[in-house]
Amino acid sequence: MKKLLTAALLGVALLAAGCDKLSSRPAVFQNTDLTGLDYAKGFSLTDHTGKPRTLADFRGKLVVLFFGYTQCPDVCPTTMAEMAAVMKELGPSSKDVQVLFVTLDPERDTQEVLAHYVPAFHPSFIGLRGTLEQTAQTAKEFKVFVAKVPGSSADNYTVDHTAGSYVFDKEGKLRLFIRHGGGPAPIVHDLRQLL
């Protein structure tokens, strides 16, 4: 009986050690893992309610940060709709995720325009804007490609830009780059890993 009890205790100890090793394994992401890279450290912009914002304001939540503009014909609305689907799929956990939309077109994307556009996709989404100089500096910090493409008139132009989103963990550390067009499932998978 004593040998049986000893064997059982040894088995439980080994199982616990195995579980501990499983839980200490690094997360396996379906999007691009940027953990440890030394850029995209933050921003200082104004939200669509007029409140100054920095990345530190969102500590305690996962942050998904996307650069775009409201007159974008394809990538921006599909990305925002995709993130709305992600929030729905996350259910109650979505309260721990903050989606931020940074405009690359502050000349046309006024505070009022952002206030109508961004929350239309999901009420918790926040639009951010800055001056032309702040926008350029933020895009540079995040290594976002941006180029204004002239149109038929001065105010009729498009903005070519990087099509993807950054994810920060609850401590504000850069973790992922989400490629555009992959659908909600890989995003939900990766956010759950970080939650």
PDB file of C-alpha atoms in Angstrom:
ATOM      1  CA  MET A   1       0.000   0.000   0.000  1.00  0.00           C
ATOM      2  CA  LYS A   2       2.859   2.340   0.898  1.00  0.00           C
ATOM      3  CA  LYS A   3       4.559   1.642  -2.481  1.00  0.00           C
ATOM      4  CA  LEU A   4       1.292   2.302  -4.303  1.00  0.00           C
ATOM      5  CA  LEU A   5       0.824   5.625  -2.489  1.00  0.00           C
ATOM      6  CA  THR A   6       4.438   6.623  -3.218  1.00  0.00           C
ATOM      7  CA  ALA A   7       4.011   5.739  -6.910  1.00  0.00           C
ATOM      8  CA  ALA A   8       0.776   7.734  -7.081  1.00  0.00           C
ATOM      9  CA  LEU A   9       2.390  10.784  -5.474  1.00  0.00           C
ATOM     10  CA  LEU A  10       5.379  10.502  -7.825  1.00  0.00           C
ATOM     11  CA  GLY A  11       2.990  10.312 -10.805  1.00  0.00           C
ATOM     12  CA  VAL A  12       1.123  13.432  -9.651  1.00  0.00           C
ATOM     13  CA  ALA A  13       4.438  15.272  -9.160  1.00  0.00           C
ATOM     14  CA  LEU A  14       5.610  14.334 -12.649  1.00  0.00           C
ATOM     15  CA  LEU A  15       2.265  15.351 -14.156  1.00  0.00           C
ATOM     16  CA  ALA A  16       2.404  18.698 -12.338  1.00  0.00           C
ATOM     17  CA  ALA A  17       5.969  19.257 -13.565  1.00  0.00           C
ATOM     18  CA  GLY A  18       4.857  18.456 -17.111  1.00  0.00           C
ATOM     19  CA  CYS A  19       1.927  20.868 -16.873  1.00  0.00           C
ATOM     20  CA  ASP A  20       4.254  23.531 -15.517  1.00  0.00           C
ATOM     21  CA  LYS A  21       6.543  23.062 -18.518  1.00  0.00           C
ATOM     22  CA  LEU A  22       3.564  23.305 -20.881  1.00  0.00           C
ATOM     23  CA  SER A  23       2.366  26.540 -19.292  1.00  0.00           C
ATOM     24  CA  SER A  24       5.836  28.107 -19.510  1.00  0.00           C
ATOM     25  CA  ARG A  25       6.107  27.503 -23.254  1.00  0.00           C
ATOM     26  CA  PRO A  26       5.969  30.685 -25.317  1.00  0.00           C
ATOM     27  CA  ALA A  27       2.718  31.459 -27.096  1.00  0.00           C
ATOM     28  CA  VAL A  28       2.467  30.315 -30.704  1.00  0.00           C
ATOM     29  CA  PHE A  29       1.001  33.121 -32.793  1.00  0.00           C
ATOM     30  CA  GLN A  30      -0.666  32.963 -36.197  1.00  0.00           C
ATOM     31  CA  ASN A  31       0.347  36.534 -37.005  1.00  0.00           C
ATOM     32  CA  THR A  32       3.877  37.989 -37.063  1.00  0.00           C
ATOM     33  CA  ASP A  33       5.549  37.926 -33.634  1.00  0.00           C
ATOM     34  CA  LEU A  34       7.349  41.226 -32.987  1.00  0.00           C
ATOM     35  CA  THR A  35       8.143  40.554 -29.337  1.00  0.00           C
ATOM     36  CA  GLY A  36      11.360  42.289 -28.326  1.00  0.00           C
ATOM     37  CA  LEU A  37      11.671  44.603 -31.339  1.00  0.00           C
ATOM     38  CA  ASP A  38      12.761  48.113 -30.476  1.00  0.00           C
ATOM     39  CA  TYR A  39      10.331  50.427 -32.260  1.00  0.00           C
ATOM     40  CA  ALA A  40       6.637  51.420 -32.111  1.00  0.00           C
ATOM     41  CA  LYS A  41       7.152  52.561 -28.538  1.00  0.00           C
ATOM     42  CA  GLY A  42       4.281  54.999 -28.378  1.00  0.00           C
ATOM     43  CA  PHE A  43       2.450  58.061 -29.607  1.00  0.00           C
ATOM     44  CA  SER A  44       1.052  61.370 -28.412  1.00  0.00           C
ATOM     45  CA  LEU A  45      -2.156  62.131 -30.321  1.00  0.00           C
ATOM     46  CA  THR A  46      -5.696  63.411 -29.721  1.00  0.00           C
ATOM     47  CA  ASP A  47      -8.734  61.136 -29.730  1.00  0.00           C
ATOM     48  CA  HIS A  48     -12.037  61.742 -31.506  1.00  0.00           C
ATOM     49  CA  THR A  49     -13.473  63.368 -28.361  1.00  0.00           C
ATOM     50  CA  GLY A  50     -10.618  65.890 -28.166  1.00  0.00           C
ATOM     51  CA  LYS A  51      -8.756  64.135 -25.326  1.00  0.00           C
ATOM     52  CA  PRO A  52      -4.939  63.855 -25.520  1.00  0.00           C
ATOM     53  CA  ARG A  53      -3.890  60.180 -25.613  1.00  0.00           C
ATOM     54  CA  THR A  54      -0.728  58.122 -25.291  1.00  0.00           C
ATOM     55  CA  LEU A  55      -0.176  54.367 -25.401  1.00  0.00           C
ATOM     56  CA  ALA A  56       0.212  54.379 -21.601  1.00  0.00           C
ATOM     57  CA  ASP A  57      -3.474  55.411 -21.262  1.00  0.00           C
ATOM     58  CA  PHE A  58      -4.454  51.882 -22.286  1.00  0.00           C
ATOM     59  CA  ARG A  59      -2.286  49.857 -19.873  1.00  0.00           C
ATOM     60  CA  GLY A  60      -4.167  46.834 -18.613  1.00  0.00           C
ATOM     61  CA  LYS A  61      -5.741  46.204 -22.024  1.00  0.00           C
ATOM     62  CA  LEU A  62      -4.487  44.664 -25.225  1.00  0.00           C
ATOM     63  CA  VAL A  63      -4.200  47.400 -27.841  1.00  0.00           C
ATOM     64  CA  VAL A  64      -4.739  46.853 -31.562  1.00  0.00           C
ATOM     65  CA  LEU A  65      -3.427  49.884 -33.453  1.00  0.00           C
ATOM     66  CA  PHE A  66      -4.255  50.462 -37.120  1.00  0.00           C
ATOM     67  CA  PHE A  67      -3.126  53.316 -39.391  1.00  0.00           C
ATOM     68  CA  GLY A  68      -5.535  54.426 -42.107  1.00  0.00           C
ATOM     69  CA  TYR A  69      -7.851  57.188 -43.246  1.00  0.00           C
ATOM     70  CA  THR A  70     -11.614  57.565 -43.452  1.00  0.00           C
ATOM     71  CA  GLN A  71     -11.833  58.045 -47.231  1.00  0.00           C
ATOM     72  CA  CYS A  72      -9.894  54.846 -47.856  1.00  0.00           C
ATOM     73  CA  PRO A  73     -11.891  52.762 -50.361  1.00  0.00           C
ATOM     74  CA  ASP A  74     -10.871  49.255 -49.294  1.00  0.00           C
ATOM     75  CA  VAL A  75      -8.231  48.308 -46.695  1.00  0.00           C
ATOM     76  CA  CYS A  76      -9.405  50.622 -43.904  1.00  0.00           C
ATOM     77  CA  PRO A  77     -13.123  49.796 -43.812  1.00  0.00           C
ATOM     78  CA  THR A  78     -12.450  46.067 -44.217  1.00  0.00           C
ATOM     79  CA  THR A  79      -9.875  46.143 -41.397  1.00  0.00           C
ATOM     80  CA  MET A  80     -12.262  48.000 -39.100  1.00  0.00           C
ATOM     81  CA  ALA A  81     -15.125  45.607 -39.938  1.00  0.00           C
ATOM     82  CA  GLU A  82     -12.782  42.661 -39.331  1.00  0.00           C
ATOM     83  CA  MET A  83     -11.844  44.056 -35.907  1.00  0.00           C
ATOM     84  CA  ALA A  84     -15.542  44.516 -35.079  1.00  0.00           C
ATOM     85  CA  ALA A  85     -16.022  40.805 -35.897  1.00  0.00           C
ATOM     86  CA  VAL A  86     -13.042  39.973 -33.662  1.00  0.00           C
ATOM     87  CA  MET A  87     -14.623  41.897 -30.769  1.00  0.00           C
ATOM     88  CA  LYS A  88     -17.890  40.011 -31.261  1.00  0.00           C
ATOM     89  CA  GLU A  89     -16.061  36.666 -31.319  1.00  0.00           C
ATOM     90  CA  LEU A  90     -14.117  37.516 -28.137  1.00  0.00           C
ATOM     91  CA  GLY A  91     -17.397  38.105 -26.307  1.00  0.00           C
ATOM     92  CA  PRO A  92     -16.941  39.312 -22.708  1.00  0.00           C
ATOM     93  CA  SER A  93     -13.129  39.261 -23.125  1.00  0.00           C
ATOM     94  CA  SER A  94     -13.436  42.095 -25.643  1.00  0.00           C
ATOM     95  CA  LYS A  95     -13.639  44.528 -22.724  1.00  0.00           C
ATOM     96  CA  ASP A  96      -9.891  43.888 -22.289  1.00  0.00           C
ATOM     97  CA  VAL A  97      -9.096  44.911 -25.897  1.00  0.00           C
ATOM     98  CA  GLN A  98      -8.830  48.478 -27.200  1.00  0.00           C
ATOM     99  CA  VAL A  99      -8.846  49.116 -30.950  1.00  0.00           C
ATOM    100  CA  LEU A 100      -7.254  52.397 -32.034  1.00  0.00           C
ATOM    101  CA  PHE A 101      -7.511  53.918 -35.523  1.00  0.00           C
ATOM    102  CA  VAL A 102      -4.755  56.464 -36.281  1.00  0.00           C
ATOM    103  CA  THR A 103      -5.534  58.667 -39.261  1.00  0.00           C
ATOM    104  CA  LEU A 104      -2.806  59.269 -41.807  1.00  0.00           C
ATOM    105  CA  ASP A 105      -4.934  62.051 -43.333  1.00  0.00           C
ATOM    106  CA  PRO A 106      -5.391  64.684 -40.602  1.00  0.00           C
ATOM    107  CA  GLU A 107      -6.167  67.353 -43.198  1.00  0.00           C
ATOM    108  CA  ARG A 108      -9.519  65.723 -44.031  1.00  0.00           C
ATOM    109  CA  ASP A 109     -10.012  63.491 -40.981  1.00  0.00           C
ATOM    110  CA  THR A 110     -11.063  66.088 -38.464  1.00  0.00           C
ATOM    111  CA  GLN A 111     -12.090  65.226 -34.921  1.00  0.00           C
ATOM    112  CA  GLU A 112     -15.738  65.341 -36.020  1.00  0.00           C
ATOM    113  CA  VAL A 113     -15.153  63.055 -39.015  1.00  0.00           C
ATOM    114  CA  LEU A 114     -13.329  60.512 -36.826  1.00  0.00           C
ATOM    115  CA  ALA A 115     -16.076  60.740 -34.185  1.00  0.00           C
ATOM    116  CA  HIS A 116     -18.624  59.585 -36.782  1.00  0.00           C
ATOM    117  CA  TYR A 117     -16.462  57.071 -38.653  1.00  0.00           C
ATOM    118  CA  VAL A 118     -14.553  55.071 -36.032  1.00  0.00           C
ATOM    119  CA  PRO A 119     -17.277  54.244 -33.445  1.00  0.00           C
ATOM    120  CA  ALA A 120     -19.639  53.291 -36.294  1.00  0.00           C
ATOM    121  CA  PHE A 121     -17.685  50.023 -36.532  1.00  0.00           C
ATOM    122  CA  HIS A 122     -17.770  49.354 -32.769  1.00  0.00           C
ATOM    123  CA  PRO A 123     -18.696  51.746 -29.939  1.00  0.00           C
ATOM    124  CA  SER A 124     -15.454  51.068 -28.039  1.00  0.00           C
ATOM    125  CA  PHE A 125     -13.146  51.907 -30.976  1.00  0.00           C
ATOM    126  CA  ILE A 126     -11.191  55.157 -30.678  1.00  0.00           C
ATOM    127  CA  GLY A 127      -9.988  57.390 -33.506  1.00  0.00           C
ATOM    128  CA  LEU A 128      -6.700  59.270 -33.076  1.00  0.00           C
ATOM    129  CA  ARG A 129      -5.278  62.226 -34.965  1.00  0.00           C
ATOM    130  CA  GLY A 130      -2.445  64.699 -34.792  1.00  0.00           C
ATOM    131  CA  THR A 131      -0.985  67.573 -36.742  1.00  0.00           C
ATOM    132  CA  LEU A 132       0.743  66.766 -40.023  1.00  0.00           C
ATOM    133  CA  GLU A 133       4.063  66.782 -38.134  1.00  0.00           C
ATOM    134  CA  GLN A 134       2.766  64.517 -35.322  1.00  0.00           C
ATOM    135  CA  THR A 135       1.268  62.163 -37.896  1.00  0.00           C
ATOM    136  CA  ALA A 136       4.551  61.946 -39.823  1.00  0.00           C
ATOM    137  CA  GLN A 137       6.510  61.367 -36.598  1.00  0.00           C
ATOM    138  CA  THR A 138       4.107  58.648 -35.405  1.00  0.00           C
ATOM    139  CA  ALA A 139       4.185  56.897 -38.779  1.00  0.00           C
ATOM    140  CA  LYS A 140       7.995  56.983 -38.668  1.00  0.00           C
ATOM    141  CA  GLU A 141       8.077  55.577 -35.118  1.00  0.00           C
ATOM    142  CA  PHE A 142       5.850  52.678 -36.206  1.00  0.00           C
ATOM    143  CA  LYS A 143       7.684  52.151 -39.534  1.00  0.00           C
ATOM    144  CA  VAL A 144       4.435  52.765 -41.430  1.00  0.00           C
ATOM    145  CA  PHE A 145       4.755  53.525 -45.125  1.00  0.00           C
ATOM    146  CA  VAL A 146       2.598  56.492 -46.132  1.00  0.00           C
ATOM    147  CA  ALA A 147       2.402  58.407 -49.423  1.00  0.00           C
ATOM    148  CA  LYS A 148      -0.168  60.934 -50.586  1.00  0.00           C
ATOM    149  CA  VAL A 149      -1.266  60.169 -54.154  1.00  0.00           C
ATOM    150  CA  PRO A 150      -2.622  63.239 -56.016  1.00  0.00           C
ATOM    151  CA  GLY A 151      -6.071  63.025 -57.548  1.00  0.00           C
ATOM    152  CA  SER A 152      -8.132  65.201 -59.883  1.00  0.00           C
ATOM    153  CA  SER A 153      -8.095  68.133 -57.424  1.00  0.00           C
ATOM    154  CA  ALA A 154      -6.201  69.292 -54.324  1.00  0.00           C
ATOM    155  CA  ASP A 155      -8.709  67.725 -51.926  1.00  0.00           C
ATOM    156  CA  ASN A 156      -9.355  64.609 -54.009  1.00  0.00           C
ATOM    157  CA  TYR A 157      -6.423  62.316 -53.268  1.00  0.00           C
ATOM    158  CA  THR A 158      -5.694  58.890 -51.842  1.00  0.00           C
ATOM    159  CA  VAL A 159      -3.136  57.807 -49.270  1.00  0.00           C
ATOM    160  CA  ASP A 160      -1.091  54.692 -49.879  1.00  0.00           C
ATOM    161  CA  HIS A 161      -0.126  53.116 -46.554  1.00  0.00           C
ATOM    162  CA  THR A 162       0.984  49.997 -44.747  1.00  0.00           C
ATOM    163  CA  ALA A 163      -1.961  47.617 -44.457  1.00  0.00           C
ATOM    164  CA  GLY A 164      -1.676  45.929 -41.095  1.00  0.00           C
ATOM    165  CA  SER A 165      -2.187  46.414 -37.376  1.00  0.00           C
ATOM    166  CA  TYR A 166       0.088  46.370 -34.349  1.00  0.00           C
ATOM    167  CA  VAL A 167      -0.819  44.558 -31.137  1.00  0.00           C
ATOM    168  CA  PHE A 168       0.488  45.592 -27.717  1.00  0.00           C
ATOM    169  CA  ASP A 169       0.113  43.449 -24.609  1.00  0.00           C
ATOM    170  CA  LYS A 170      -1.423  44.628 -21.332  1.00  0.00           C
ATOM    171  CA  GLU A 171       1.935  46.069 -20.226  1.00  0.00           C
ATOM    172  CA  GLY A 172       2.170  48.183 -23.386  1.00  0.00           C
ATOM    173  CA  LYS A 173       4.852  46.047 -25.051  1.00  0.00           C
ATOM    174  CA  LEU A 174       4.817  45.485 -28.801  1.00  0.00           C
ATOM    175  CA  ARG A 175       3.908  41.859 -29.547  1.00  0.00           C
ATOM    176  CA  LEU A 176       2.376  41.319 -33.000  1.00  0.00           C
ATOM    177  CA  PHE A 177       1.851  42.607 -36.503  1.00  0.00           C
ATOM    178  CA  ILE A 178      -1.474  41.523 -37.991  1.00  0.00           C
ATOM    179  CA  ARG A 179      -1.409  41.217 -41.760  1.00  0.00           C
ATOM    180  CA  HIS A 180      -4.395  42.624 -43.628  1.00  0.00           C
ATOM    181  CA  GLY A 181      -6.949  40.226 -45.053  1.00  0.00           C
ATOM    182  CA  GLY A 182      -6.316  37.152 -42.906  1.00  0.00           C
ATOM    183  CA  GLY A 183      -9.818  37.156 -41.451  1.00  0.00           C
ATOM    184  CA  PRO A 184     -10.886  37.352 -37.811  1.00  0.00           C
ATOM    185  CA  ALA A 185      -9.923  33.788 -36.736  1.00  0.00           C
ATOM    186  CA  PRO A 186      -6.105  34.240 -36.521  1.00  0.00           C
ATOM    187  CA  ILE A 187      -6.567  37.566 -34.719  1.00  0.00           C
ATOM    188  CA  VAL A 188      -8.973  36.038 -32.194  1.00  0.00           C
ATOM    189  CA  HIS A 189      -6.531  33.140 -31.666  1.00  0.00           C
ATOM    190  CA  ASP A 190      -3.591  35.458 -31.004  1.00  0.00           C
ATOM    191  CA  LEU A 191      -5.478  37.906 -28.792  1.00  0.00           C
ATOM    192  CA  ARG A 192      -6.697  35.007 -26.666  1.00  0.00           C
ATOM    193  CA  GLN A 193      -3.065  33.888 -26.284  1.00  0.00           C
ATOM    194  CA  LEU A 194      -2.211  37.355 -24.943  1.00  0.00           C
ATOM    195  CA  LEU A 195      -5.306  37.733 -22.762  1.00  0.00           C
TER     196      LEU A 195
END
